[in-house]
Coordinates of C-alpha atoms in Angstrom, one line a residue:
M1 CA 0.0 0.0 0.0
A2 CA 0.9 3.6 -0.4
T3 CA 2.7 5.6 2.2
F4 CA 1.5 8.9 3.7
K5 CA 3.9 10.9 1.6
E6 CA 2.7 9.3 -1.6
R7 CA -0.9 9.7 -0.7
L8 CA -0.5 13.4 0.2
K9 CA 1.3 14.1 -3.1
E10 CA -1.3 12.1 -5.1
L11 CA -4.2 13.9 -3.5
R12 CA -2.6 17.3 -3.9
K13 CA -2.0 16.7 -7.6
E14 CA -5.5 15.3 -8.1
K15 CA -6.8 18.6 -6.8
S16 CA -4.3 20.4 -9.1
I17 CA -3.0 22.6 -6.3
T18 CA 0.6 23.5 -5.4
I19 CA 2.3 22.9 -2.2
E20 CA 2.1 26.7 -1.6
K21 CA -1.7 26.6 -2.1
L22 CA -2.2 23.6 0.2
A23 CA 0.0 25.2 2.9
E24 CA -2.0 28.5 2.6
D25 CA -5.4 26.7 2.7
L26 CA -4.4 24.8 5.9
G27 CA -2.6 27.6 7.6
S28 CA 0.7 25.8 7.4
A29 CA 4.2 26.5 6.1
K30 CA 5.2 25.5 2.6
S31 CA 8.3 23.8 4.0
T32 CA 6.2 21.7 6.4
I33 CA 4.1 20.3 3.5
S34 CA 7.2 19.7 1.5
R35 CA 8.8 17.8 4.4
Y36 CA 5.6 15.7 4.6
E37 CA 5.7 14.9 0.9
N38 CA 9.4 14.0 1.0
G39 CA 9.0 11.8 4.1
L40 CA 11.1 13.9 6.3
R41 CA 8.4 14.7 8.8
E42 CA 5.2 13.0 10.0
P43 CA 2.1 15.1 10.8
K44 CA 0.4 15.2 14.1
K45 CA -3.1 13.8 14.6
D46 CA -4.8 17.2 14.4
F47 CA -3.2 18.0 11.1
L48 CA -4.0 14.5 9.7
E49 CA -7.7 15.3 10.6
M50 CA -7.5 18.6 8.8
L51 CA -6.0 16.9 5.7
S52 CA -8.7 14.3 5.9
Q53 CA -11.4 16.9 5.8
Y54 CA -9.6 19.0 3.2
F55 CA -9.3 16.0 0.7
N56 CA -12.5 14.3 1.9
V57 CA -10.7 11.0 2.6
S58 CA -10.3 9.0 5.8
V59 CA -7.2 9.3 7.9
D60 CA -6.6 5.6 7.3
Y61 CA -6.4 6.3 3.6
L62 CA -4.0 9.2 4.1
L63 CA -1.7 6.9 6.2
G64 CA -1.9 4.1 3.6
R65 CA -3.7 1.7 5.9
T66 CA -6.5 1.2 3.3
N67 CA -7.1 1.8 -0.3
E68 CA -10.7 2.9 0.4
R69 CA -10.9 6.7 0.4
N70 CA -13.9 7.0 2.7
L71 CA -14.7 4.5 5.4
N72 CA -18.0 6.1 6.4
N73 CA -16.7 7.2 9.8
E74 CA -17.1 10.9 9.0
V75 CA -16.3 13.3 11.9
K76 CA -19.5 14.7 13.3
L77 CA -18.9 18.5 13.6
S78 CA -20.8 20.8 15.9
D79 CA -23.6 22.8 14.4
D80 CA -22.9 25.6 16.9
I81 CA -19.8 27.0 15.3
T82 CA -20.8 30.6 16.1
T83 CA -20.5 29.9 19.8
I84 CA -16.9 28.6 19.4
S85 CA -16.0 31.6 17.4
A86 CA -17.7 34.0 19.8
H87 CA -15.8 32.6 22.7
R88 CA -12.6 32.9 20.8
I89 CA -13.2 36.4 19.7
N90 CA -14.5 37.6 23.2
G91 CA -11.3 36.3 24.8
D92 CA -13.1 33.6 27.0
V93 CA -10.2 31.3 26.2
D94 CA -7.5 33.5 27.8
N95 CA -7.1 31.1 30.8
L96 CA -6.6 28.1 28.6
P97 CA -3.1 26.7 27.9
D98 CA -1.5 27.5 24.5
E99 CA -2.1 23.9 23.4
A100 CA -5.8 24.2 24.0
I101 CA -6.1 27.5 22.2
E102 CA -4.2 26.0 19.2
K103 CA -6.6 23.1 19.1
I104 CA -9.6 25.6 19.1
N105 CA -7.9 27.5 16.2
D106 CA -7.3 24.3 14.3
Y107 CA -10.9 23.3 14.8
I108 CA -12.1 26.7 13.5
E109 CA -9.8 26.3 10.4
M110 CA -11.1 22.8 9.8
I111 CA -14.7 24.1 9.9
K112 CA -13.8 26.9 7.5
L113 CA -12.3 24.3 5.1
K114 CA -15.3 22.1 5.3
Y115 CA -17.8 24.8 4.5
N116 CA -15.8 26.9 2.1
K117 CA -15.1 24.2 -0.5

């Protein structure tokens, strides 16, 4: 089966986007995406989930664990996105650790990707 780096490159090319465009869309650095495609770096779970949503494939497909693109275990996203955004904007997350704030920001970006296709 394919490796993560092969799958990422394949999906990006299928979508006819550059590394730069993918990095921009995901809020990542071009060098990070390049390292993934060259097998020099492995993504964290949160980023894998973002890629999964972006390309509309399962994480298992991305990792080369299966050749089936979708395994019908779609992530159920909250319908109350405005609440999350409002809490973020109003500063209600100021007492959270940086890691938690980063996860909130990643979630908001994933939602934007899902609904701005």
